Amino acid sequence: MSNFNDHVEPLGQPGVARQLAAGSTSANTALTAGVNRVSIRAVGADIRFSIGNGSQTATATSHFIANAERLDFAVPLNANIAVLRAASTDATLEVTELV
């Protein structure tokens, strides 16, 4: 029988901080080479986002993060992230790269 600590994956320490503007069109940004974990937080409004290898495009059906919500997760190495406002209000996606 394993214990809880066997299944905990440390997120890492804060690295580069980014502020991505989520407007009416998708905007793509490359994360720092070698980063494989991020913490993201929506500020000002709900946001749609897409993360993957190569340039990304966020659409109305992309992943959703609600205003003031924070998500922490693993991403592919050398990932890009694209953002798009989810409704009619522009917002900012705060991204902390974890190293």
mmCIF file with all atom_site columns, C-alpha atoms in Angstrom:
data_model
loop_
_atom_site.group_PDB
_atom_site.id
_atom_site.type_symbol
_atom_site.label_atom_id
_atom_site.label_alt_id
_atom_site.label_comp_id
_atom_site.label_asym_id
_atom_site.label_entity_id
_atom_site.label_seq_id
_atom_site.pdbx_PDB_ins_code
_atom_site.Cartn_x
_atom_site.Cartn_y
_atom_site.Cartn_z
_atom_site.occupancy
_atom_site.B_iso_or_equiv
_atom_site.pdbx_formal_charge
_atom_site.auth_seq_id
_atom_site.auth_comp_id
_atom_site.auth_asym_id
_atom_site.auth_atom_id
_atom_site.pdbx_PDB_model_num
ATOM 1  C CA . MET A 1 1  ? 0.000   0.000  0.000   1.00 0.00 ? 1  MET A CA 1
ATOM 2  C CA . SER A 1 2  ? 1.424   3.381  -0.977  1.00 0.00 ? 2  SER A CA 1
ATOM 3  C CA . ASN A 1 3  ? 0.935   6.555  0.970   1.00 0.00 ? 3  ASN A CA 1
ATOM 4  C CA . PHE A 1 4  ? -0.318  9.914  -0.227  1.00 0.00 ? 4  PHE A CA 1
ATOM 5  C CA . ASN A 1 5  ? 3.199   11.350 -0.620  1.00 0.00 ? 5  ASN A CA 1
ATOM 6  C CA . ASP A 1 6  ? 4.025   8.763  -3.299  1.00 0.00 ? 6  ASP A CA 1
ATOM 7  C CA . HIS A 1 7  ? 1.554   10.528 -5.620  1.00 0.00 ? 7  HIS A CA 1
ATOM 8  C CA . VAL A 1 8  ? 2.430   14.183 -4.979  1.00 0.00 ? 8  VAL A CA 1
ATOM 9  C CA . GLU A 1 9  ? 4.265   15.870 -7.822  1.00 0.00 ? 9  GLU A CA 1
ATOM 10 C CA . PRO A 1 10 ? 6.103   19.036 -6.771  1.00 0.00 ? 10 PRO A CA 1
ATOM 11 C CA . LEU A 1 11 ? 5.260   21.977 -9.017  1.00 0.00 ? 11 LEU A CA 1
ATOM 12 C CA . GLY A 1 12 ? 8.661   23.662 -8.804  1.00 0.00 ? 12 GLY A CA 1
ATOM 13 C CA . GLN A 1 13 ? 9.812   27.173 -8.006  1.00 0.00 ? 13 GLN A CA 1
ATOM 14 C CA . PRO A 1 14 ? 8.675   30.406 -9.665  1.00 0.00 ? 14 PRO A CA 1
ATOM 15 C CA . GLY A 1 15 ? 10.650  31.298 -12.773 1.00 0.00 ? 15 GLY A CA 1
ATOM 16 C CA . VAL A 1 16 ? 9.671   33.811 -15.447 1.00 0.00 ? 16 VAL A CA 1
ATOM 17 C CA . ALA A 1 17 ? 6.447   35.754 -14.874 1.00 0.00 ? 17 ALA A CA 1
ATOM 18 C CA . ARG A 1 18 ? 4.372   36.714 -17.910 1.00 0.00 ? 18 ARG A CA 1
ATOM 19 C CA . GLN A 1 19 ? 1.241   38.793 -18.412 1.00 0.00 ? 19 GLN A CA 1
ATOM 20 C CA . LEU A 1 20 ? -0.610  37.775 -21.579 1.00 0.00 ? 20 LEU A CA 1
ATOM 21 C CA . ALA A 1 21 ? -3.292  40.096 -22.952 1.00 0.00 ? 21 ALA A CA 1
ATOM 22 C CA . ALA A 1 22 ? -6.478  38.224 -23.845 1.00 0.00 ? 22 ALA A CA 1
ATOM 23 C CA . GLY A 1 23 ? -8.418  40.282 -26.377 1.00 0.00 ? 23 GLY A CA 1
ATOM 24 C CA . SER A 1 24 ? -10.802 39.722 -29.263 1.00 0.00 ? 24 SER A CA 1
ATOM 25 C CA . THR A 1 25 ? -8.241  37.781 -31.342 1.00 0.00 ? 25 THR A CA 1
ATOM 26 C CA . SER A 1 26 ? -5.999  34.916 -30.316 1.00 0.00 ? 26 SER A CA 1
ATOM 27 C CA . ALA A 1 27 ? -2.473  35.890 -29.221 1.00 0.00 ? 27 ALA A CA 1
ATOM 28 C CA . ASN A 1 28 ? 0.346   33.312 -29.026 1.00 0.00 ? 28 ASN A CA 1
ATOM 29 C CA . THR A 1 29 ? 3.437   33.435 -26.769 1.00 0.00 ? 29 THR A CA 1
ATOM 30 C CA . ALA A 1 30 ? 6.330   30.979 -26.518 1.00 0.00 ? 30 ALA A CA 1
ATOM 31 C CA . LEU A 1 31 ? 7.194   29.878 -22.998 1.00 0.00 ? 31 LEU A CA 1
ATOM 32 C CA . THR A 1 32 ? 10.838  29.697 -21.938 1.00 0.00 ? 32 THR A CA 1
ATOM 33 C CA . ALA A 1 33 ? 12.680  26.700 -23.417 1.00 0.00 ? 33 ALA A CA 1
ATOM 34 C CA . GLY A 1 34 ? 12.773  23.778 -20.994 1.00 0.00 ? 34 GLY A CA 1
ATOM 35 C CA . VAL A 1 35 ? 9.786   24.843 -18.860 1.00 0.00 ? 35 VAL A CA 1
ATOM 36 C CA . ASN A 1 36 ? 7.374   21.974 -18.264 1.00 0.00 ? 36 ASN A CA 1
ATOM 37 C CA . ARG A 1 37 ? 5.089   23.329 -15.527 1.00 0.00 ? 37 ARG A CA 1
ATOM 38 C CA . VAL A 1 38 ? 3.063   26.522 -15.215 1.00 0.00 ? 38 VAL A CA 1
ATOM 39 C CA . SER A 1 39 ? 0.658   28.252 -12.882 1.00 0.00 ? 39 SER A CA 1
ATOM 40 C CA . ILE A 1 40 ? -1.903  30.468 -14.616 1.00 0.00 ? 40 ILE A CA 1
ATOM 41 C CA . ARG A 1 41 ? -4.489  32.926 -13.273 1.00 0.00 ? 41 ARG A CA 1
ATOM 42 C CA . ALA A 1 42 ? -7.172  34.855 -15.152 1.00 0.00 ? 42 ALA A CA 1
ATOM 43 C CA . VAL A 1 43 ? -7.491  38.527 -14.196 1.00 0.00 ? 43 VAL A CA 1
ATOM 44 C CA . GLY A 1 44 ? -10.321 40.834 -15.282 1.00 0.00 ? 44 GLY A CA 1
ATOM 45 C CA . ALA A 1 45 ? -12.547 38.358 -17.137 1.00 0.00 ? 45 ALA A CA 1
ATOM 46 C CA . ASP A 1 46 ? -12.899 34.727 -18.251 1.00 0.00 ? 46 ASP A CA 1
ATOM 47 C CA . ILE A 1 47 ? -10.295 33.495 -20.753 1.00 0.00 ? 47 ILE A CA 1
ATOM 48 C CA . ARG A 1 48 ? -9.960  30.705 -23.336 1.00 0.00 ? 48 ARG A CA 1
ATOM 49 C CA . PHE A 1 49 ? -6.471  29.238 -23.784 1.00 0.00 ? 49 PHE A CA 1
ATOM 50 C CA . SER A 1 50 ? -4.530  26.634 -25.726 1.00 0.00 ? 50 SER A CA 1
ATOM 51 C CA . ILE A 1 51 ? -1.139  25.160 -24.788 1.00 0.00 ? 51 ILE A CA 1
ATOM 52 C CA . GLY A 1 52 ? 0.980   22.888 -26.966 1.00 0.00 ? 52 GLY A CA 1
ATOM 53 C CA . ASN A 1 53 ? 4.048   22.488 -29.150 1.00 0.00 ? 53 ASN A CA 1
ATOM 54 C CA . GLY A 1 54 ? 4.458   25.107 -31.847 1.00 0.00 ? 54 GLY A CA 1
ATOM 55 C CA . SER A 1 55 ? 2.323   28.171 -32.381 1.00 0.00 ? 55 SER A CA 1
ATOM 56 C CA . GLN A 1 56 ? -1.148  27.869 -30.826 1.00 0.00 ? 56 GLN A CA 1
ATOM 57 C CA . THR A 1 57 ? -4.512  29.460 -31.579 1.00 0.00 ? 57 THR A CA 1
ATOM 58 C CA . ALA A 1 58 ? -7.137  29.882 -28.867 1.00 0.00 ? 58 ALA A CA 1
ATOM 59 C CA . THR A 1 59 ? -10.761 29.595 -30.019 1.00 0.00 ? 59 THR A CA 1
ATOM 60 C CA . ALA A 1 60 ? -14.212 29.828 -28.471 1.00 0.00 ? 60 ALA A CA 1
ATOM 61 C CA . THR A 1 61 ? -14.011 26.086 -27.699 1.00 0.00 ? 61 THR A CA 1
ATOM 62 C CA . SER A 1 62 ? -10.473 26.068 -26.229 1.00 0.00 ? 62 SER A CA 1
ATOM 63 C CA . HIS A 1 63 ? -9.771  25.369 -22.558 1.00 0.00 ? 63 HIS A CA 1
ATOM 64 C CA . PHE A 1 64 ? -11.527 27.741 -20.152 1.00 0.00 ? 64 PHE A CA 1
ATOM 65 C CA . ILE A 1 65 ? -10.270 29.548 -17.070 1.00 0.00 ? 65 ILE A CA 1
ATOM 66 C CA . ALA A 1 66 ? -12.696 31.699 -15.083 1.00 0.00 ? 66 ALA A CA 1
ATOM 67 C CA . ASN A 1 67 ? -11.868 35.175 -13.838 1.00 0.00 ? 67 ASN A CA 1
ATOM 68 C CA . ALA A 1 68 ? -9.781  34.893 -10.630 1.00 0.00 ? 68 ALA A CA 1
ATOM 69 C CA . GLU A 1 69 ? -9.309  31.125 -11.087 1.00 0.00 ? 69 GLU A CA 1
ATOM 70 C CA . ARG A 1 70 ? -5.809  29.634 -10.814 1.00 0.00 ? 70 ARG A CA 1
ATOM 71 C CA . LEU A 1 71 ? -4.718  26.422 -12.541 1.00 0.00 ? 71 LEU A CA 1
ATOM 72 C CA . ASP A 1 72 ? -1.395  24.613 -12.080 1.00 0.00 ? 72 ASP A CA 1
ATOM 73 C CA . PHE A 1 73 ? -0.332  21.893 -14.481 1.00 0.00 ? 73 PHE A CA 1
ATOM 74 C CA . ALA A 1 74 ? 2.383   20.277 -16.571 1.00 0.00 ? 74 ALA A CA 1
ATOM 75 C CA . VAL A 1 75 ? 2.948   21.441 -20.159 1.00 0.00 ? 75 VAL A CA 1
ATOM 76 C CA . PRO A 1 76 ? 5.021   20.013 -23.020 1.00 0.00 ? 76 PRO A CA 1
ATOM 77 C CA . LEU A 1 77 ? 8.644   21.134 -23.170 1.00 0.00 ? 77 LEU A CA 1
ATOM 78 C CA . ASN A 1 78 ? 9.126   24.265 -25.303 1.00 0.00 ? 78 ASN A CA 1
ATOM 79 C CA . ALA A 1 79 ? 5.383   24.955 -25.271 1.00 0.00 ? 79 ALA A CA 1
ATOM 80 C CA . ASN A 1 80 ? 3.460   27.922 -26.614 1.00 0.00 ? 80 ASN A CA 1
ATOM 81 C CA . ILE A 1 81 ? 0.333   29.348 -25.031 1.00 0.00 ? 81 ILE A CA 1
ATOM 82 C CA . ALA A 1 82 ? -2.413  31.259 -26.833 1.00 0.00 ? 82 ALA A CA 1
ATOM 83 C CA . VAL A 1 83 ? -5.102  33.331 -25.128 1.00 0.00 ? 83 VAL A CA 1
ATOM 84 C CA . LEU A 1 84 ? -8.462  34.781 -26.147 1.00 0.00 ? 84 LEU A CA 1
ATOM 85 C CA . ARG A 1 85 ? -11.086 36.587 -24.088 1.00 0.00 ? 85 ARG A CA 1
ATOM 86 C CA . ALA A 1 86 ? -14.073 34.311 -23.430 1.00 0.00 ? 86 ALA A CA 1
ATOM 87 C CA . ALA A 1 87 ? -16.720 37.034 -23.875 1.00 0.00 ? 87 ALA A CA 1
ATOM 88 C CA . SER A 1 88 ? -16.650 40.776 -24.637 1.00 0.00 ? 88 SER A CA 1
ATOM 89 C CA . THR A 1 89 ? -14.282 41.939 -21.867 1.00 0.00 ? 89 THR A CA 1
ATOM 90 C CA . ASP A 1 90 ? -10.509 41.941 -22.367 1.00 0.00 ? 90 ASP A CA 1
ATOM 91 C CA . ALA A 1 91 ? -8.471  40.245 -19.646 1.00 0.00 ? 91 ALA A CA 1
ATOM 92 C CA . THR A 1 92 ? -4.953  39.260 -18.623 1.00 0.00 ? 92 THR A CA 1
ATOM 93 C CA . LEU A 1 93 ? -3.613  35.765 -18.119 1.00 0.00 ? 93 LEU A CA 1
ATOM 94 C CA . GLU A 1 94 ? -0.934  35.832 -15.436 1.00 0.00 ? 94 GLU A CA 1
ATOM 95 C CA . VAL A 1 95 ? 1.541   33.031 -16.165 1.00 0.00 ? 95 VAL A CA 1
ATOM 96 C CA . THR A 1 96 ? 4.213   31.841 -13.745 1.00 0.00 ? 96 THR A CA 1
ATOM 97 C CA . GLU A 1 97 ? 6.680   29.433 -15.309 1.00 0.00 ? 97 GLU A CA 1
ATOM 98 C CA . LEU A 1 98 ? 7.755   26.850 -12.730 1.00 0.00 ? 98 LEU A CA 1
ATOM 99 C CA . VAL A 1 99 ? 11.312  25.513 -12.804 1.00 0.00 ? 99 VAL A CA 1
#
